[in-house]
């Protein structure tokens, strides 16, 4: 793995795609076991979670339904502190077991707001499954039920994660070089 440069910033190797994929497979097996026979609705938060969600769904390979939604709370390299709905979930949530599929839990603001919103819309249960979580950065009171990997509080990209919409396509994960 070599360094990458995006928008004039240098990012150095942090995690290999193989490390991330192995952790996602492990997480998928936990989800498969915990939700077997419960017909969960997995709500993938776009754009970042699409690669994670794809890997996760192949591992679960049980009866499940998947939906996509798009919300934004980041601009550049930081949270705006506001959640903007760009594309809501179109499936009925009332009475459903919902699993929010998110690429990264940073401050936790997005999933905190979404869990509250989905419960208000009638979901029976709302769980959170994340590819990555930055425990040091979490500032919201939100339980992340399922996490593939905890990481340092550094800005990262790759494996679906972006920097101003670029860098998602890298299989490996890179962190901003100091």
mmCIF file with all atom_site columns, C-alpha atoms in Angstrom:
data_model
loop_
_atom_site.group_PDB
_atom_site.id
_atom_site.type_symbol
_atom_site.label_atom_id
_atom_site.label_alt_id
_atom_site.label_comp_id
_atom_site.label_asym_id
_atom_site.label_entity_id
_atom_site.label_seq_id
_atom_site.pdbx_PDB_ins_code
_atom_site.Cartn_x
_atom_site.Cartn_y
_atom_site.Cartn_z
_atom_site.occupancy
_atom_site.B_iso_or_equiv
_atom_site.pdbx_formal_charge
_atom_site.auth_seq_id
_atom_site.auth_comp_id
_atom_site.auth_asym_id
_atom_site.auth_atom_id
_atom_site.pdbx_PDB_model_num
ATOM 1   C CA . UNK A 1 1   ? 0.000   0.000   0.000  1.00 0.00 ? 1   UNK A CA 1
ATOM 2   C CA . UNK A 1 2   ? 1.296   3.417   -0.871 1.00 0.00 ? 2   UNK A CA 1
ATOM 3   C CA . UNK A 1 3   ? 0.159   6.900   0.095  1.00 0.00 ? 3   UNK A CA 1
ATOM 4   C CA . UNK A 1 4   ? -2.656  8.593   -1.819 1.00 0.00 ? 4   UNK A CA 1
ATOM 5   C CA . UNK A 1 5   ? -3.264  12.294  -2.402 1.00 0.00 ? 5   UNK A CA 1
ATOM 6   C CA . UNK A 1 6   ? -6.773  13.764  -2.681 1.00 0.00 ? 6   UNK A CA 1
ATOM 7   C CA . UNK A 1 7   ? -7.653  17.451  -2.842 1.00 0.00 ? 7   UNK A CA 1
ATOM 8   C CA . UNK A 1 8   ? -4.070  18.315  -1.886 1.00 0.00 ? 8   UNK A CA 1
ATOM 9   C CA . UNK A 1 9   ? -4.085  16.170  1.266  1.00 0.00 ? 9   UNK A CA 1
ATOM 10  C CA . UNK A 1 10  ? -1.914  13.102  1.794  1.00 0.00 ? 10  UNK A CA 1
ATOM 11  C CA . UNK A 1 11  ? -3.351  9.912   3.247  1.00 0.00 ? 11  UNK A CA 1
ATOM 12  C CA . UNK A 1 12  ? -1.203  7.021   4.462  1.00 0.00 ? 12  UNK A CA 1
ATOM 13  C CA . UNK A 1 13  ? -2.071  3.310   4.661  1.00 0.00 ? 13  UNK A CA 1
ATOM 14  C CA . UNK A 1 14  ? -4.039  2.364   7.774  1.00 0.00 ? 14  UNK A CA 1
ATOM 15  C CA . UNK A 1 15  ? -5.982  -0.909  7.265  1.00 0.00 ? 15  UNK A CA 1
ATOM 16  C CA . UNK A 1 16  ? -5.852  -3.392  4.424  1.00 0.00 ? 16  UNK A CA 1
ATOM 17  C CA . UNK A 1 17  ? -9.005  -4.325  2.592  1.00 0.00 ? 17  UNK A CA 1
ATOM 18  C CA . UNK A 1 18  ? -8.446  -7.907  3.749  1.00 0.00 ? 18  UNK A CA 1
ATOM 19  C CA . UNK A 1 19  ? -8.425  -6.850  7.425  1.00 0.00 ? 19  UNK A CA 1
ATOM 20  C CA . UNK A 1 20  ? -11.663 -4.930  6.986  1.00 0.00 ? 20  UNK A CA 1
ATOM 21  C CA . UNK A 1 21  ? -13.365 -7.698  4.992  1.00 0.00 ? 21  UNK A CA 1
ATOM 22  C CA . UNK A 1 22  ? -12.454 -10.320 7.612  1.00 0.00 ? 22  UNK A CA 1
ATOM 23  C CA . UNK A 1 23  ? -13.957 -8.164  10.381 1.00 0.00 ? 23  UNK A CA 1
ATOM 24  C CA . UNK A 1 24  ? -17.091 -7.564  8.280  1.00 0.00 ? 24  UNK A CA 1
ATOM 25  C CA . UNK A 1 25  ? -17.520 -11.318 7.703  1.00 0.00 ? 25  UNK A CA 1
ATOM 26  C CA . UNK A 1 26  ? -17.291 -11.917 11.460 1.00 0.00 ? 26  UNK A CA 1
ATOM 27  C CA . UNK A 1 27  ? -19.879 -9.200  12.088 1.00 0.00 ? 27  UNK A CA 1
ATOM 28  C CA . UNK A 1 28  ? -22.155 -10.651 9.402  1.00 0.00 ? 28  UNK A CA 1
ATOM 29  C CA . UNK A 1 29  ? -22.112 -14.050 11.096 1.00 0.00 ? 29  UNK A CA 1
ATOM 30  C CA . UNK A 1 30  ? -23.165 -12.428 14.401 1.00 0.00 ? 30  UNK A CA 1
ATOM 31  C CA . UNK A 1 31  ? -26.018 -10.612 12.670 1.00 0.00 ? 31  UNK A CA 1
ATOM 32  C CA . UNK A 1 32  ? -27.075 -13.780 10.861 1.00 0.00 ? 32  UNK A CA 1
ATOM 33  C CA . UNK A 1 33  ? -27.245 -15.654 14.162 1.00 0.00 ? 33  UNK A CA 1
ATOM 34  C CA . UNK A 1 34  ? -28.960 -12.866 16.118 1.00 0.00 ? 34  UNK A CA 1
ATOM 35  C CA . UNK A 1 35  ? -31.652 -12.094 13.510 1.00 0.00 ? 35  UNK A CA 1
ATOM 36  C CA . UNK A 1 36  ? -32.318 -15.573 12.137 1.00 0.00 ? 36  UNK A CA 1
ATOM 37  C CA . UNK A 1 37  ? -36.031 -15.927 11.433 1.00 0.00 ? 37  UNK A CA 1
ATOM 38  C CA . UNK A 1 38  ? -36.857 -12.319 12.442 1.00 0.00 ? 38  UNK A CA 1
ATOM 39  C CA . UNK A 1 39  ? -37.078 -10.825 8.910  1.00 0.00 ? 39  UNK A CA 1
ATOM 40  C CA . UNK A 1 40  ? -35.066 -7.677  9.634  1.00 0.00 ? 40  UNK A CA 1
ATOM 41  C CA . UNK A 1 41  ? -35.025 -4.631  7.393  1.00 0.00 ? 41  UNK A CA 1
ATOM 42  C CA . UNK A 1 42  ? -31.429 -3.541  6.820  1.00 0.00 ? 42  UNK A CA 1
ATOM 43  C CA . UNK A 1 43  ? -31.351 0.189   6.047  1.00 0.00 ? 43  UNK A CA 1
ATOM 44  C CA . UNK A 1 44  ? -28.094 1.080   4.335  1.00 0.00 ? 44  UNK A CA 1
ATOM 45  C CA . UNK A 1 45  ? -27.100 4.701   4.749  1.00 0.00 ? 45  UNK A CA 1
ATOM 46  C CA . UNK A 1 46  ? -25.732 5.969   1.465  1.00 0.00 ? 46  UNK A CA 1
ATOM 47  C CA . UNK A 1 47  ? -23.338 6.776   0.038  1.00 0.00 ? 47  UNK A CA 1
ATOM 48  C CA . UNK A 1 48  ? -20.661 5.486   2.371  1.00 0.00 ? 48  UNK A CA 1
ATOM 49  C CA . UNK A 1 49  ? -22.169 2.190   3.453  1.00 0.00 ? 49  UNK A CA 1
ATOM 50  C CA . UNK A 1 50  ? -22.752 0.646   0.034  1.00 0.00 ? 50  UNK A CA 1
ATOM 51  C CA . UNK A 1 51  ? -19.484 -1.316  -0.045 1.00 0.00 ? 51  UNK A CA 1
ATOM 52  C CA . UNK A 1 52  ? -19.811 -2.407  3.589  1.00 0.00 ? 52  UNK A CA 1
ATOM 53  C CA . UNK A 1 53  ? -23.469 -3.330  3.083  1.00 0.00 ? 53  UNK A CA 1
ATOM 54  C CA . UNK A 1 54  ? -22.656 -5.452  0.055  1.00 0.00 ? 54  UNK A CA 1
ATOM 55  C CA . UNK A 1 55  ? -20.027 -7.461  1.940  1.00 0.00 ? 55  UNK A CA 1
ATOM 56  C CA . UNK A 1 56  ? -22.308 -7.767  4.948  1.00 0.00 ? 56  UNK A CA 1
ATOM 57  C CA . UNK A 1 57  ? -25.335 -9.005  2.994  1.00 0.00 ? 57  UNK A CA 1
ATOM 58  C CA . UNK A 1 58  ? -23.328 -11.743 1.268  1.00 0.00 ? 58  UNK A CA 1
ATOM 59  C CA . UNK A 1 59  ? -22.273 -13.049 4.674  1.00 0.00 ? 59  UNK A CA 1
ATOM 60  C CA . UNK A 1 60  ? -25.744 -12.944 6.245  1.00 0.00 ? 60  UNK A CA 1
ATOM 61  C CA . UNK A 1 61  ? -27.411 -14.830 3.340  1.00 0.00 ? 61  UNK A CA 1
ATOM 62  C CA . UNK A 1 62  ? -30.684 -15.378 5.229  1.00 0.00 ? 62  UNK A CA 1
ATOM 63  C CA . UNK A 1 63  ? -34.165 -13.987 4.687  1.00 0.00 ? 63  UNK A CA 1
ATOM 64  C CA . UNK A 1 64  ? -33.789 -10.235 4.900  1.00 0.00 ? 64  UNK A CA 1
ATOM 65  C CA . UNK A 1 65  ? -34.938 -7.113  3.191  1.00 0.00 ? 65  UNK A CA 1
ATOM 66  C CA . UNK A 1 66  ? -32.666 -4.229  2.313  1.00 0.00 ? 66  UNK A CA 1
ATOM 67  C CA . UNK A 1 67  ? -33.495 -0.562  1.866  1.00 0.00 ? 67  UNK A CA 1
ATOM 68  C CA . UNK A 1 68  ? -31.418 2.479   1.068  1.00 0.00 ? 68  UNK A CA 1
ATOM 69  C CA . UNK A 1 69  ? -31.590 5.960   2.502  1.00 0.00 ? 69  UNK A CA 1
ATOM 70  C CA . UNK A 1 70  ? -29.370 8.974   2.251  1.00 0.00 ? 70  UNK A CA 1
ATOM 71  C CA . UNK A 1 71  ? -28.650 11.478  4.977  1.00 0.00 ? 71  UNK A CA 1
ATOM 72  C CA . UNK A 1 72  ? -25.795 13.891  5.334  1.00 0.00 ? 72  UNK A CA 1
ATOM 73  C CA . UNK A 1 73  ? -24.209 15.445  8.401  1.00 0.00 ? 73  UNK A CA 1
ATOM 74  C CA . UNK A 1 74  ? -20.634 15.919  7.136  1.00 0.00 ? 74  UNK A CA 1
ATOM 75  C CA . UNK A 1 75  ? -19.017 18.569  4.994  1.00 0.00 ? 75  UNK A CA 1
ATOM 76  C CA . UNK A 1 76  ? -15.352 18.216  4.158  1.00 0.00 ? 76  UNK A CA 1
ATOM 77  C CA . UNK A 1 77  ? -13.662 16.645  7.153  1.00 0.00 ? 77  UNK A CA 1
ATOM 78  C CA . UNK A 1 78  ? -16.110 17.457  9.957  1.00 0.00 ? 78  UNK A CA 1
ATOM 79  C CA . UNK A 1 79  ? -19.665 17.030  11.158 1.00 0.00 ? 79  UNK A CA 1
ATOM 80  C CA . UNK A 1 80  ? -22.030 19.945  10.644 1.00 0.00 ? 80  UNK A CA 1
ATOM 81  C CA . UNK A 1 81  ? -24.099 19.002  13.702 1.00 0.00 ? 81  UNK A CA 1
ATOM 82  C CA . UNK A 1 82  ? -27.195 18.902  11.497 1.00 0.00 ? 82  UNK A CA 1
ATOM 83  C CA . UNK A 1 83  ? -28.781 15.920  9.775  1.00 0.00 ? 83  UNK A CA 1
ATOM 84  C CA . UNK A 1 84  ? -30.039 16.593  6.272  1.00 0.00 ? 84  UNK A CA 1
ATOM 85  C CA . UNK A 1 85  ? -32.412 14.073  4.677  1.00 0.00 ? 85  UNK A CA 1
ATOM 86  C CA . UNK A 1 86  ? -31.570 13.569  1.016  1.00 0.00 ? 86  UNK A CA 1
ATOM 87  C CA . UNK A 1 87  ? -33.424 10.284  0.347  1.00 0.00 ? 87  UNK A CA 1
ATOM 88  C CA . UNK A 1 88  ? -35.755 8.798   2.987  1.00 0.00 ? 88  UNK A CA 1
ATOM 89  C CA . UNK A 1 89  ? -36.492 5.113   3.527  1.00 0.00 ? 89  UNK A CA 1
ATOM 90  C CA . UNK A 1 90  ? -39.451 4.148   1.354  1.00 0.00 ? 90  UNK A CA 1
ATOM 91  C CA . UNK A 1 91  ? -40.310 0.836   3.073  1.00 0.00 ? 91  UNK A CA 1
ATOM 92  C CA . UNK A 1 92  ? -42.849 0.769   5.893  1.00 0.00 ? 92  UNK A CA 1
ATOM 93  C CA . UNK A 1 93  ? -41.052 0.690   9.242  1.00 0.00 ? 93  UNK A CA 1
ATOM 94  C CA . UNK A 1 94  ? -44.069 0.115   11.490 1.00 0.00 ? 94  UNK A CA 1
ATOM 95  C CA . UNK A 1 95  ? -43.601 -3.026  13.544 1.00 0.00 ? 95  UNK A CA 1
ATOM 96  C CA . UNK A 1 96  ? -40.312 -3.922  11.820 1.00 0.00 ? 96  UNK A CA 1
ATOM 97  C CA . UNK A 1 97  ? -36.969 -4.910  13.267 1.00 0.00 ? 97  UNK A CA 1
ATOM 98  C CA . UNK A 1 98  ? -34.640 -2.372  11.636 1.00 0.00 ? 98  UNK A CA 1
ATOM 99  C CA . UNK A 1 99  ? -30.863 -2.570  11.398 1.00 0.00 ? 99  UNK A CA 1
ATOM 100 C CA . UNK A 1 100 ? -29.160 0.670   10.392 1.00 0.00 ? 100 UNK A CA 1
ATOM 101 C CA . UNK A 1 101 ? -26.089 -0.186  8.285  1.00 0.00 ? 101 UNK A CA 1
ATOM 102 C CA . UNK A 1 102 ? -23.507 2.595   8.571  1.00 0.00 ? 102 UNK A CA 1
ATOM 103 C CA . UNK A 1 103 ? -19.913 2.765   7.375  1.00 0.00 ? 103 UNK A CA 1
ATOM 104 C CA . UNK A 1 104 ? -18.494 4.808   10.253 1.00 0.00 ? 104 UNK A CA 1
ATOM 105 C CA . UNK A 1 105 ? -19.651 5.903   13.685 1.00 0.00 ? 105 UNK A CA 1
ATOM 106 C CA . UNK A 1 106 ? -17.720 9.069   14.439 1.00 0.00 ? 106 UNK A CA 1
ATOM 107 C CA . UNK A 1 107 ? -19.626 11.468  16.714 1.00 0.00 ? 107 UNK A CA 1
ATOM 108 C CA . UNK A 1 108 ? -22.647 9.147   16.501 1.00 0.00 ? 108 UNK A CA 1
ATOM 109 C CA . UNK A 1 109 ? -24.911 12.049  15.593 1.00 0.00 ? 109 UNK A CA 1
ATOM 110 C CA . UNK A 1 110 ? -26.298 10.549  12.376 1.00 0.00 ? 110 UNK A CA 1
ATOM 111 C CA . UNK A 1 111 ? -27.228 7.168   13.851 1.00 0.00 ? 111 UNK A CA 1
ATOM 112 C CA . UNK A 1 112 ? -28.557 8.813   17.020 1.00 0.00 ? 112 UNK A CA 1
ATOM 113 C CA . UNK A 1 113 ? -30.958 10.900  14.922 1.00 0.00 ? 113 UNK A CA 1
ATOM 114 C CA . UNK A 1 114 ? -31.871 7.991   12.640 1.00 0.00 ? 114 UNK A CA 1
ATOM 115 C CA . UNK A 1 115 ? -32.606 5.594   15.500 1.00 0.00 ? 115 UNK A CA 1
ATOM 116 C CA . UNK A 1 116 ? -34.900 8.183   17.058 1.00 0.00 ? 116 UNK A CA 1
ATOM 117 C CA . UNK A 1 117 ? -36.568 8.901   13.689 1.00 0.00 ? 117 UNK A CA 1
ATOM 118 C CA . UNK A 1 118 ? -37.153 5.222   12.844 1.00 0.00 ? 118 UNK A CA 1
ATOM 119 C CA . UNK A 1 119 ? -38.643 4.528   16.288 1.00 0.00 ? 119 UNK A CA 1
ATOM 120 C CA . UNK A 1 120 ? -40.945 7.549   15.827 1.00 0.00 ? 120 UNK A CA 1
ATOM 121 C CA . UNK A 1 121 ? -42.000 6.039   12.475 1.00 0.00 ? 121 UNK A CA 1
ATOM 122 C CA . UNK A 1 122 ? -43.091 2.873   14.295 1.00 0.00 ? 122 UNK A CA 1
ATOM 123 C CA . UNK A 1 123 ? -40.128 0.496   14.102 1.00 0.00 ? 123 UNK A CA 1
ATOM 124 C CA . UNK A 1 124 ? -40.438 -2.190  16.804 1.00 0.00 ? 124 UNK A CA 1
ATOM 125 C CA . UNK A 1 125 ? -36.662 -2.289  17.316 1.00 0.00 ? 125 UNK A CA 1
ATOM 126 C CA . UNK A 1 126 ? -33.747 -0.354  15.839 1.00 0.00 ? 126 UNK A CA 1
ATOM 127 C CA . UNK A 1 127 ? -30.221 -1.730  15.922 1.00 0.00 ? 127 UNK A CA 1
ATOM 128 C CA . UNK A 1 128 ? -27.019 -0.243  14.546 1.00 0.00 ? 128 UNK A CA 1
ATOM 129 C CA . UNK A 1 129 ? -24.375 -2.145  12.590 1.00 0.00 ? 129 UNK A CA 1
ATOM 130 C CA . UNK A 1 130 ? -21.213 -0.252  11.688 1.00 0.00 ? 130 UNK A CA 1
ATOM 131 C CA . UNK A 1 131 ? -18.121 -1.205  9.765  1.00 0.00 ? 131 UNK A CA 1
ATOM 132 C CA . UNK A 1 132 ? -15.970 1.146   11.871 1.00 0.00 ? 132 UNK A CA 1
ATOM 133 C CA . UNK A 1 133 ? -16.366 3.153   15.062 1.00 0.00 ? 133 UNK A CA 1
ATOM 134 C CA . UNK A 1 134 ? -14.163 5.820   16.646 1.00 0.00 ? 134 UNK A CA 1
ATOM 135 C CA . UNK A 1 135 ? -14.892 5.354   20.379 1.00 0.00 ? 135 UNK A CA 1
ATOM 136 C CA . UNK A 1 136 ? -12.904 8.484   21.325 1.00 0.00 ? 136 UNK A CA 1
ATOM 137 C CA . UNK A 1 137 ? -15.044 10.650  19.019 1.00 0.00 ? 137 UNK A CA 1
ATOM 138 C CA . UNK A 1 138 ? -18.511 9.419   20.012 1.00 0.00 ? 138 UNK A CA 1
ATOM 139 C CA . UNK A 1 139 ? -20.343 12.285  21.685 1.00 0.00 ? 139 UNK A CA 1
ATOM 140 C CA . UNK A 1 140 ? -23.974 11.125  21.425 1.00 0.00 ? 140 UNK A CA 1
ATOM 141 C CA . UNK A 1 141 ? -25.723 8.695   23.742 1.00 0.00 ? 141 UNK A CA 1
ATOM 142 C CA . UNK A 1 142 ? -26.153 5.928   21.205 1.00 0.00 ? 142 UNK A CA 1
ATOM 143 C CA . UNK A 1 143 ? -25.625 2.187   21.543 1.00 0.00 ? 143 UNK A CA 1
ATOM 144 C CA . UNK A 1 144 ? -23.835 0.693   18.588 1.00 0.00 ? 144 UNK A CA 1
ATOM 145 C CA . UNK A 1 145 ? -24.966 -2.911  18.836 1.00 0.00 ? 145 UNK A CA 1
ATOM 146 C CA . UNK A 1 146 ? -22.724 -4.312  16.135 1.00 0.00 ? 146 UNK A CA 1
ATOM 147 C CA . UNK A 1 147 ? -19.277 -3.003  15.185 1.00 0.00 ? 147 UNK A CA 1
ATOM 148 C CA . UNK A 1 148 ? -16.785 -4.729  12.900 1.00 0.00 ? 148 UNK A CA 1
ATOM 149 C CA . UNK A 1 149 ? -13.774 -2.679  14.095 1.00 0.00 ? 149 UNK A CA 1
ATOM 150 C CA . UNK A 1 150 ? -12.980 0.113   16.539 1.00 0.00 ? 150 UNK A CA 1
ATOM 151 C CA . UNK A 1 151 ? -10.362 2.534   15.224 1.00 0.00 ? 151 UNK A CA 1
ATOM 152 C CA . UNK A 1 152 ? -8.373  5.606   16.227 1.00 0.00 ? 152 UNK A CA 1
ATOM 153 C CA . UNK A 1 153 ? -9.906  9.068   16.038 1.00 0.00 ? 153 UNK A CA 1
ATOM 154 C CA . UNK A 1 154 ? -8.274  10.034  12.737 1.00 0.00 ? 154 UNK A CA 1
ATOM 155 C CA . UNK A 1 155 ? -9.800  11.102  9.444  1.00 0.00 ? 155 UNK A CA 1
ATOM 156 C CA . UNK A 1 156 ? -9.938  8.127   7.065  1.00 0.00 ? 156 UNK A CA 1
ATOM 157 C CA . UNK A 1 157 ? -11.016 7.241   3.549  1.00 0.00 ? 157 UNK A CA 1
ATOM 158 C CA . UNK A 1 158 ? -11.356 4.175   1.372  1.00 0.00 ? 158 UNK A CA 1
ATOM 159 C CA . UNK A 1 159 ? -13.509 1.021   1.441  1.00 0.00 ? 159 UNK A CA 1
ATOM 160 C CA . UNK A 1 160 ? -16.567 3.214   0.835  1.00 0.00 ? 160 UNK A CA 1
ATOM 161 C CA . UNK A 1 161 ? -15.476 6.153   3.005  1.00 0.00 ? 161 UNK A CA 1
ATOM 162 C CA . UNK A 1 162 ? -14.837 9.447   1.261  1.00 0.00 ? 162 UNK A CA 1
ATOM 163 C CA . UNK A 1 163 ? -13.216 12.836  1.473  1.00 0.00 ? 163 UNK A CA 1
ATOM 164 C CA . UNK A 1 164 ? -15.621 15.258  -0.239 1.00 0.00 ? 164 UNK A CA 1
ATOM 165 C CA . UNK A 1 165 ? -17.093 12.379  -2.288 1.00 0.00 ? 165 UNK A CA 1
ATOM 166 C CA . UNK A 1 166 ? -13.715 11.041  -3.516 1.00 0.00 ? 166 UNK A CA 1
ATOM 167 C CA . UNK A 1 167 ? -11.661 8.058   -2.379 1.00 0.00 ? 167 UNK A CA 1
ATOM 168 C CA . UNK A 1 168 ? -14.496 5.560   -1.814 1.00 0.00 ? 168 UNK A CA 1
ATOM 169 C CA . UNK A 1 169 ? -13.128 3.204   -4.454 1.00 0.00 ? 169 UNK A CA 1
ATOM 170 C CA . UNK A 1 170 ? -9.929  2.280   -2.616 1.00 0.00 ? 170 UNK A CA 1
ATOM 171 C CA . UNK A 1 171 ? -10.173 -1.240  -1.231 1.00 0.00 ? 171 UNK A CA 1
ATOM 172 C CA . UNK A 1 172 ? -7.804  -0.373  1.612  1.00 0.00 ? 172 UNK A CA 1
ATOM 173 C CA . UNK A 1 173 ? -8.390  2.307   4.241  1.00 0.00 ? 173 UNK A CA 1
ATOM 174 C CA . UNK A 1 174 ? -6.090  5.318   4.508  1.00 0.00 ? 174 UNK A CA 1
ATOM 175 C CA . UNK A 1 175 ? -5.729  7.877   7.295  1.00 0.00 ? 175 UNK A CA 1
ATOM 176 C CA . UNK A 1 176 ? -4.891  11.531  6.973  1.00 0.00 ? 176 UNK A CA 1
ATOM 177 C CA . UNK A 1 177 ? -1.154  11.943  7.364  1.00 0.00 ? 177 UNK A CA 1
ATOM 178 C CA . UNK A 1 178 ? -0.157  14.367  10.147 1.00 0.00 ? 178 UNK A CA 1
#
